Coordinates of C-alpha atoms and ligand atoms in Angstrom, one line a residue:
X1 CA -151.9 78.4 50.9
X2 CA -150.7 75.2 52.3
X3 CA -154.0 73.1 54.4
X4 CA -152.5 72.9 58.5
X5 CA -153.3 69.9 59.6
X6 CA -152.2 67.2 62.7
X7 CA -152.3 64.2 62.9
X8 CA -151.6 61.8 66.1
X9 CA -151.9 58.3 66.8
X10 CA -151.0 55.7 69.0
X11 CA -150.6 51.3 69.6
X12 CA -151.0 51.5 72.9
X13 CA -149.1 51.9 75.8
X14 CA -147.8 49.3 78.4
X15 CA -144.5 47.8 79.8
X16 CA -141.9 48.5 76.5
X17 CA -138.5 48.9 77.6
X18 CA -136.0 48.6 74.6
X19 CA -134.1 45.5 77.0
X20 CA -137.6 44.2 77.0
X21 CA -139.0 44.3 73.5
X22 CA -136.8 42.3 70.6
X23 CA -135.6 44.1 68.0
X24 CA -138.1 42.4 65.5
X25 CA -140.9 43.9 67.9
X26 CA -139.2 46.9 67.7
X27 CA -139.1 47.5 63.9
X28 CA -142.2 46.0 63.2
X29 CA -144.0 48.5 66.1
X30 CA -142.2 51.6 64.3
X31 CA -143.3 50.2 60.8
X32 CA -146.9 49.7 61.6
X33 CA -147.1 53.3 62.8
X34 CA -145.5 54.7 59.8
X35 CA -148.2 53.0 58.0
X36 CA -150.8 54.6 59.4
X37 CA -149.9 57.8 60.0
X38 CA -149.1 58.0 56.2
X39 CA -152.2 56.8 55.3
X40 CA -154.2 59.2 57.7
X41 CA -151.8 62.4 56.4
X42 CA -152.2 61.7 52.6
X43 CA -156.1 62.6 53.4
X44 CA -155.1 66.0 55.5
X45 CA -152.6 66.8 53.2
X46 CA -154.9 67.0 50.1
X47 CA -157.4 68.7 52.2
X48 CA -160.0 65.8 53.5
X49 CA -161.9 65.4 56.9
X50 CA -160.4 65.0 59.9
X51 CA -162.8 62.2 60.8
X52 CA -161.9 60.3 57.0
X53 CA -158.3 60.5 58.4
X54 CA -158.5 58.9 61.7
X55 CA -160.8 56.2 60.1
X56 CA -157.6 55.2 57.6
X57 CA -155.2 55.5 60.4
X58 CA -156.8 53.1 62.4
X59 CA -158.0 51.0 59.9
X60 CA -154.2 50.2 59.0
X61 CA -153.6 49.5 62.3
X62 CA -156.6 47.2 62.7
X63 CA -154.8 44.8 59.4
X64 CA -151.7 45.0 61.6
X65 CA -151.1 42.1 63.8
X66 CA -148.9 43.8 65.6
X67 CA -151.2 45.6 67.0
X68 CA -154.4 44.8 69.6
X69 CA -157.5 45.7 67.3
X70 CA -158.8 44.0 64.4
X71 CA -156.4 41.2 63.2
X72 CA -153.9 40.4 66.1
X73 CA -156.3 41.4 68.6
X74 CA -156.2 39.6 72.0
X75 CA -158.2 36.6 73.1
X76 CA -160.9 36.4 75.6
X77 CA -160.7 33.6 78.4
X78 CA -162.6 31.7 75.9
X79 CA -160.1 31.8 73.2
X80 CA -162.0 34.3 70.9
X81 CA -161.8 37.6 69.9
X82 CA -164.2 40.5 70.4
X83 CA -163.5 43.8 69.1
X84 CA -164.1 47.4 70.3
X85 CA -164.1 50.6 68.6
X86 CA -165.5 54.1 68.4
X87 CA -165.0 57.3 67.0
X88 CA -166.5 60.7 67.2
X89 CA -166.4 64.0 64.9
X90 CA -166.0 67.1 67.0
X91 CA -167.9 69.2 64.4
X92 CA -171.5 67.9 65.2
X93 CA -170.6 66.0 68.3
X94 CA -171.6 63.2 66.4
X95 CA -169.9 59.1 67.5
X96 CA -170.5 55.3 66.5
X97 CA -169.2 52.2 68.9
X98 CA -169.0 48.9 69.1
X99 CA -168.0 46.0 71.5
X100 CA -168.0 42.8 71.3
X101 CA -168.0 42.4 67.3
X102 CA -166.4 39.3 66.0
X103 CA -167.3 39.6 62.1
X104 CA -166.0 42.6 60.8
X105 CA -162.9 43.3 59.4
X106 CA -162.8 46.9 60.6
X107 CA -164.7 47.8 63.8
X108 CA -163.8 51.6 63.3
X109 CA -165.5 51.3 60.1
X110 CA -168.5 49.7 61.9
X111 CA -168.6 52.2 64.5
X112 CA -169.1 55.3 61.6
X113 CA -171.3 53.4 59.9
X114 CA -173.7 53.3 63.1
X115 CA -172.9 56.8 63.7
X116 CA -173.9 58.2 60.0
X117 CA -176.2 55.1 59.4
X118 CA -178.4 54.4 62.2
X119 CA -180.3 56.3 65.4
X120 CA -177.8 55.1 67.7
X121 CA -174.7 55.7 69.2
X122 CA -173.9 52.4 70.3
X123 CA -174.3 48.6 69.2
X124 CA -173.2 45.9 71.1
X125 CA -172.3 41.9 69.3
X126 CA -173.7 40.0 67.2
X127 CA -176.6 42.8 66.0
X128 CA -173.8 45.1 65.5
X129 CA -172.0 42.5 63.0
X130 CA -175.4 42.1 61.3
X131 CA -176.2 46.0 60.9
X132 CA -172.8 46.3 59.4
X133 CA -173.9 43.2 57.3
X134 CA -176.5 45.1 56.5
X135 CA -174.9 48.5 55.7
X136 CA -172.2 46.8 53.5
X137 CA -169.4 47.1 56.0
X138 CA -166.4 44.4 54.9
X139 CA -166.7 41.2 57.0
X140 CA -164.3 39.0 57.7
X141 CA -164.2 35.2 59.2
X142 CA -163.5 35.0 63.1
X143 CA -160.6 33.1 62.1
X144 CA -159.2 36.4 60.1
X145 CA -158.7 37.5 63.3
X146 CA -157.0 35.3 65.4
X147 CA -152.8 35.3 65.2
X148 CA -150.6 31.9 66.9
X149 CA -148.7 34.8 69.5
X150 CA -152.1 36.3 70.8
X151 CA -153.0 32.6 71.3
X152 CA -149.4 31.7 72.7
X153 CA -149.8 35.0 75.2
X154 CA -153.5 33.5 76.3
X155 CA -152.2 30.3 77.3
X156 CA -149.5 32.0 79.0
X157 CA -152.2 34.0 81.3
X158 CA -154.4 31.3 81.9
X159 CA -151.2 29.2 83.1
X160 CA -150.9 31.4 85.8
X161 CA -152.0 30.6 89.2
X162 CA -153.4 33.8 89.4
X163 CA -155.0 33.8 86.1
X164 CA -157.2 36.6 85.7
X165 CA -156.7 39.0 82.7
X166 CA -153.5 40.7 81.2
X167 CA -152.8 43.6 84.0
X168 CA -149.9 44.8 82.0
X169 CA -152.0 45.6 79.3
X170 CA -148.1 46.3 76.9
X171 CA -150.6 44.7 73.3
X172 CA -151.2 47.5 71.6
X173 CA -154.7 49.1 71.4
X174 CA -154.9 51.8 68.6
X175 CA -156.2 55.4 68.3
X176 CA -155.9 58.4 66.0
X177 CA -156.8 61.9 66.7
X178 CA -156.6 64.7 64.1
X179 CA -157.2 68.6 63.1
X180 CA -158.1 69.4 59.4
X181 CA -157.6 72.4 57.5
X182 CA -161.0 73.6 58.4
X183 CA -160.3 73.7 62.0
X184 CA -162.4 70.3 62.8
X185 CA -161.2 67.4 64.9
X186 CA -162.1 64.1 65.2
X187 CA -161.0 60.8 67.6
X188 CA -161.5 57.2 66.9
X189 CA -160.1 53.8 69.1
X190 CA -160.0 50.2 68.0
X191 CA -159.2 47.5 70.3
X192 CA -159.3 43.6 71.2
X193 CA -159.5 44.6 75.3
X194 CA -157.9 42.7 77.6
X195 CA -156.1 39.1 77.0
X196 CA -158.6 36.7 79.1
X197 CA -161.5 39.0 79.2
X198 CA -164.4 37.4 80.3
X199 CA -168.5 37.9 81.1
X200 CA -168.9 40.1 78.2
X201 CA -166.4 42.9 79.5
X202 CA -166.0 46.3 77.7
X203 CA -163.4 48.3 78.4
X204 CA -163.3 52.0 77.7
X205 CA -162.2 52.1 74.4
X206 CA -165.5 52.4 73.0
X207 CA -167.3 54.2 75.2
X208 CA -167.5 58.0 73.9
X209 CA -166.3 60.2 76.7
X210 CA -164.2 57.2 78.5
X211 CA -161.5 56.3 76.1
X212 CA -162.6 58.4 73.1
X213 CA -164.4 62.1 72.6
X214 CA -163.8 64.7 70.1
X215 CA -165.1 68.2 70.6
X216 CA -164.6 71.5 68.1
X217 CA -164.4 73.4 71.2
X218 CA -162.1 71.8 72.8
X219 CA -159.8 68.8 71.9
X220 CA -160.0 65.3 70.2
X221 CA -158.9 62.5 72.8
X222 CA -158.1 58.7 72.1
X223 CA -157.3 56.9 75.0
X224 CA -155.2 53.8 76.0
X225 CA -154.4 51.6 79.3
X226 CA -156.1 50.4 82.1
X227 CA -159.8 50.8 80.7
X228 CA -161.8 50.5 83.9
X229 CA -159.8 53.5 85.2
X230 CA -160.1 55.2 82.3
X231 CA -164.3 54.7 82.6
X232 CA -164.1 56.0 86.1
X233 CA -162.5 59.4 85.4
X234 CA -164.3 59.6 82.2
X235 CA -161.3 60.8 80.9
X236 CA -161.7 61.6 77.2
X237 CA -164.7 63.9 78.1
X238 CA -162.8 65.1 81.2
X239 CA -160.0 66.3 79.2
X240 CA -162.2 68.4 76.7
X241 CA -164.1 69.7 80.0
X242 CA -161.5 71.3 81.2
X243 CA -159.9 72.7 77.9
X244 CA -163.7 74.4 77.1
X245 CA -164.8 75.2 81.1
X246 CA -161.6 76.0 82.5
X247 CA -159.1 77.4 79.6
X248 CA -156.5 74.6 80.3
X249 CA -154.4 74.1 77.5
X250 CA -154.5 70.7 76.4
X251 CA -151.1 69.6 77.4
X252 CA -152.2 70.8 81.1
X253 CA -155.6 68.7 80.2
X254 CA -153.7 65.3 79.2
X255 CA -150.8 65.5 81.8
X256 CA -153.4 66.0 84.9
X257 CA -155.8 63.6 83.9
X258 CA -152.7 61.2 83.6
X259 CA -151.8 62.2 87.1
X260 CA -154.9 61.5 88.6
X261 CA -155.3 58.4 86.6
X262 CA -152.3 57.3 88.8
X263 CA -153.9 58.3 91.8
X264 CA -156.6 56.0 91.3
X265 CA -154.1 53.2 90.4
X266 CA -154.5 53.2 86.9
X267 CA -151.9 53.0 84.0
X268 CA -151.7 54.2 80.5
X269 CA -151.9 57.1 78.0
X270 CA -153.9 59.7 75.7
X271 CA -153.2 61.1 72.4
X272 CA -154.9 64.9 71.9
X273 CA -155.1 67.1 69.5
X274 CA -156.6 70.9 69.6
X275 CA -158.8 72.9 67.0
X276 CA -155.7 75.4 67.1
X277 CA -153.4 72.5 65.4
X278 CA -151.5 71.6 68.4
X279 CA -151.0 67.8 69.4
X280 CA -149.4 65.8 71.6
X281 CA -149.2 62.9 74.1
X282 CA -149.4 61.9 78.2
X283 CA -148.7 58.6 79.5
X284 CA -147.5 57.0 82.7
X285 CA -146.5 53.6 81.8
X286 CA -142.3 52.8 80.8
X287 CA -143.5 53.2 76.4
X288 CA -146.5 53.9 74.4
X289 CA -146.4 53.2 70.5
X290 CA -146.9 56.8 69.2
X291 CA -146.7 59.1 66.3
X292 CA -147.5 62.5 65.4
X293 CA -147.2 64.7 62.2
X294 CA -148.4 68.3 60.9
X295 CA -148.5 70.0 57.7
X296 CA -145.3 71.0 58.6
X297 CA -143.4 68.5 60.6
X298 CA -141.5 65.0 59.4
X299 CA -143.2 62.1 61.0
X300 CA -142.2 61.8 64.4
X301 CA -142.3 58.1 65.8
X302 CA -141.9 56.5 69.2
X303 CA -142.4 53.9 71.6
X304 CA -140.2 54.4 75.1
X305 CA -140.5 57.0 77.4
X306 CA -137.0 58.8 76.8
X307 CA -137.6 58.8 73.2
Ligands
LIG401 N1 -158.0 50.4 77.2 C1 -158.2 49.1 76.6 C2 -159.2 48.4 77.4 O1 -159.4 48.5 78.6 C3 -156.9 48.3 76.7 C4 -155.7 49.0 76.3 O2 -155.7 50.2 75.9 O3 -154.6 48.4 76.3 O4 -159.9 47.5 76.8

């Protein structure tokens, strides 16, 4: 009997137009998803853990610097980078974050190892790269991190007269969501934040029920765009809440909660998956770097809207 499995994931979503991004941009996008999505269905497809497979997606996305987590990720006003990430099992309700880490190659990694290795839910800087120091998570010099473009598209915001953070938010955070054979799902996010972030800011990426939740009962949910927006509407959590209290299917779920993330002036996407193997995607920006595949379905990768 074949294992059913999904498998969706995303690099964030923002201003992509195909007369906007080059052609190099383009490929290498399309090539870094490929990447990851093979790496996170090889695990489904001989039968592993939902959770072990949106850990590998996102952990090839996080080497990527094509992408705004791990290497490549964006720089703070300060000219460093912090990393968020989380992710959540839908079996046990179980979840792991971090923000702010600077240290380790793999924040996703760090976040499971606070969720299966420690008390807590959530660490926050320096003590989170020292308990994954401590816990044998892979570090990696803050210099590792750092790419000449993200620097290049720092100085370009802090040139501006107006020079606050990136508003258009097009660099790529990345997220997985996925449904195993035994009917579990799981979410994870990884992401640098904002380019120019400043006084310690956390976006929602890491915050379990804001920009990530994962619920047997309902749906796994990785989230991407305008992360205070995101925070407000809670929408991971939202979007499970309404699957498991009011029978919406999850399409219904991620399309509404897009809607009313637009109502409240916010941009971006989610990525969802249900116990029942469905998947998909919602977003309200012009692209969002997405993929999707099941047990049996091709790979299916995007990045504009009309795609
Ligand atoms: N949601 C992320 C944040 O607010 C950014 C993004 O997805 O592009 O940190």
């Amino acid at each position: 009997m074949t294992t059913q499995w999904t498998l969706v994931i995303h690099g964030g979503s923002g201003s992509m137009r195909p007369e906007t991004l080059s052609p190099a941009d383009d490929a290498a996008g399309r090539a870094g998803l490929a990447a990851a999505l093979a790496a996170g269905a090889a695990i489904l497809r001989d039968g592993g853990a939902a959770l072990d497979a949106v850990q590998a997606a996102v952990e090839v996305l996080e080497d990527d610097p094509a992408f705004n987590a791990g290497r490549g990720s964006v720089f703070t006003a300060e000219g460093r980078v912090e990393c968020d990430a989380a992710i959540m099992d839908g079996a046990a309700l179980d979840a792991g974050a971090v923000a702010g880490v600077r240290t380790t190659r793999h924040p996703v990694a760090l976040a499971r190892a606070v969720m299966a290795d420690s008390p807590h839910v959530f660490l926050a800087g320096a003590g989170a790269d020292q308990f994954g120091r401590a816990h044998g998570i892979e570090a990696a010099d803050p210099a590792w991190f750092e790419t000449p473009e993200r620097r290049r598209q720092l100085d370009e915001i802090l040139a501006r007269p107006d020079a606050a953070f990136d508003s258009d938010m097009k660099y790529g955070t990345v997220g997985a969501v996925a449904v195993d054979g035994d009917g579990h799902v799981a979410a994870a996010t990884s992401t640098g934040g904002l380019t120019g972030k400043k006084w310690g800011r956390v976006g929602d990426s890491p915050l379990i029920g804001a920009g990530t939740y994962a619920d047997d009962r309902a749906a796994a949910v990785s989230c991407t765009g305008a992360g205070e927006v995101f925070i407000r509407l809670g929408v991971a959590h939202e979007i499970c809440a309404r699957v498991r209290l009011a029978g919406w299917s999850i399409e219904d779920a991620a399309d509404t909660l897009v809607d009313e993330l637009g109502e409240l002036g916010g941009k971006g996407g989610v990525i969802v998956v249900s116990p029942d193997g469905s998947g998909g995607w919602a977003f309200n920006t012009p692209g969002m770097y997405r993929a999707m595949q099941t047990h049996d379905s091709a790979p299916e990768i995007a990045i504009y809207g009309d795609e």
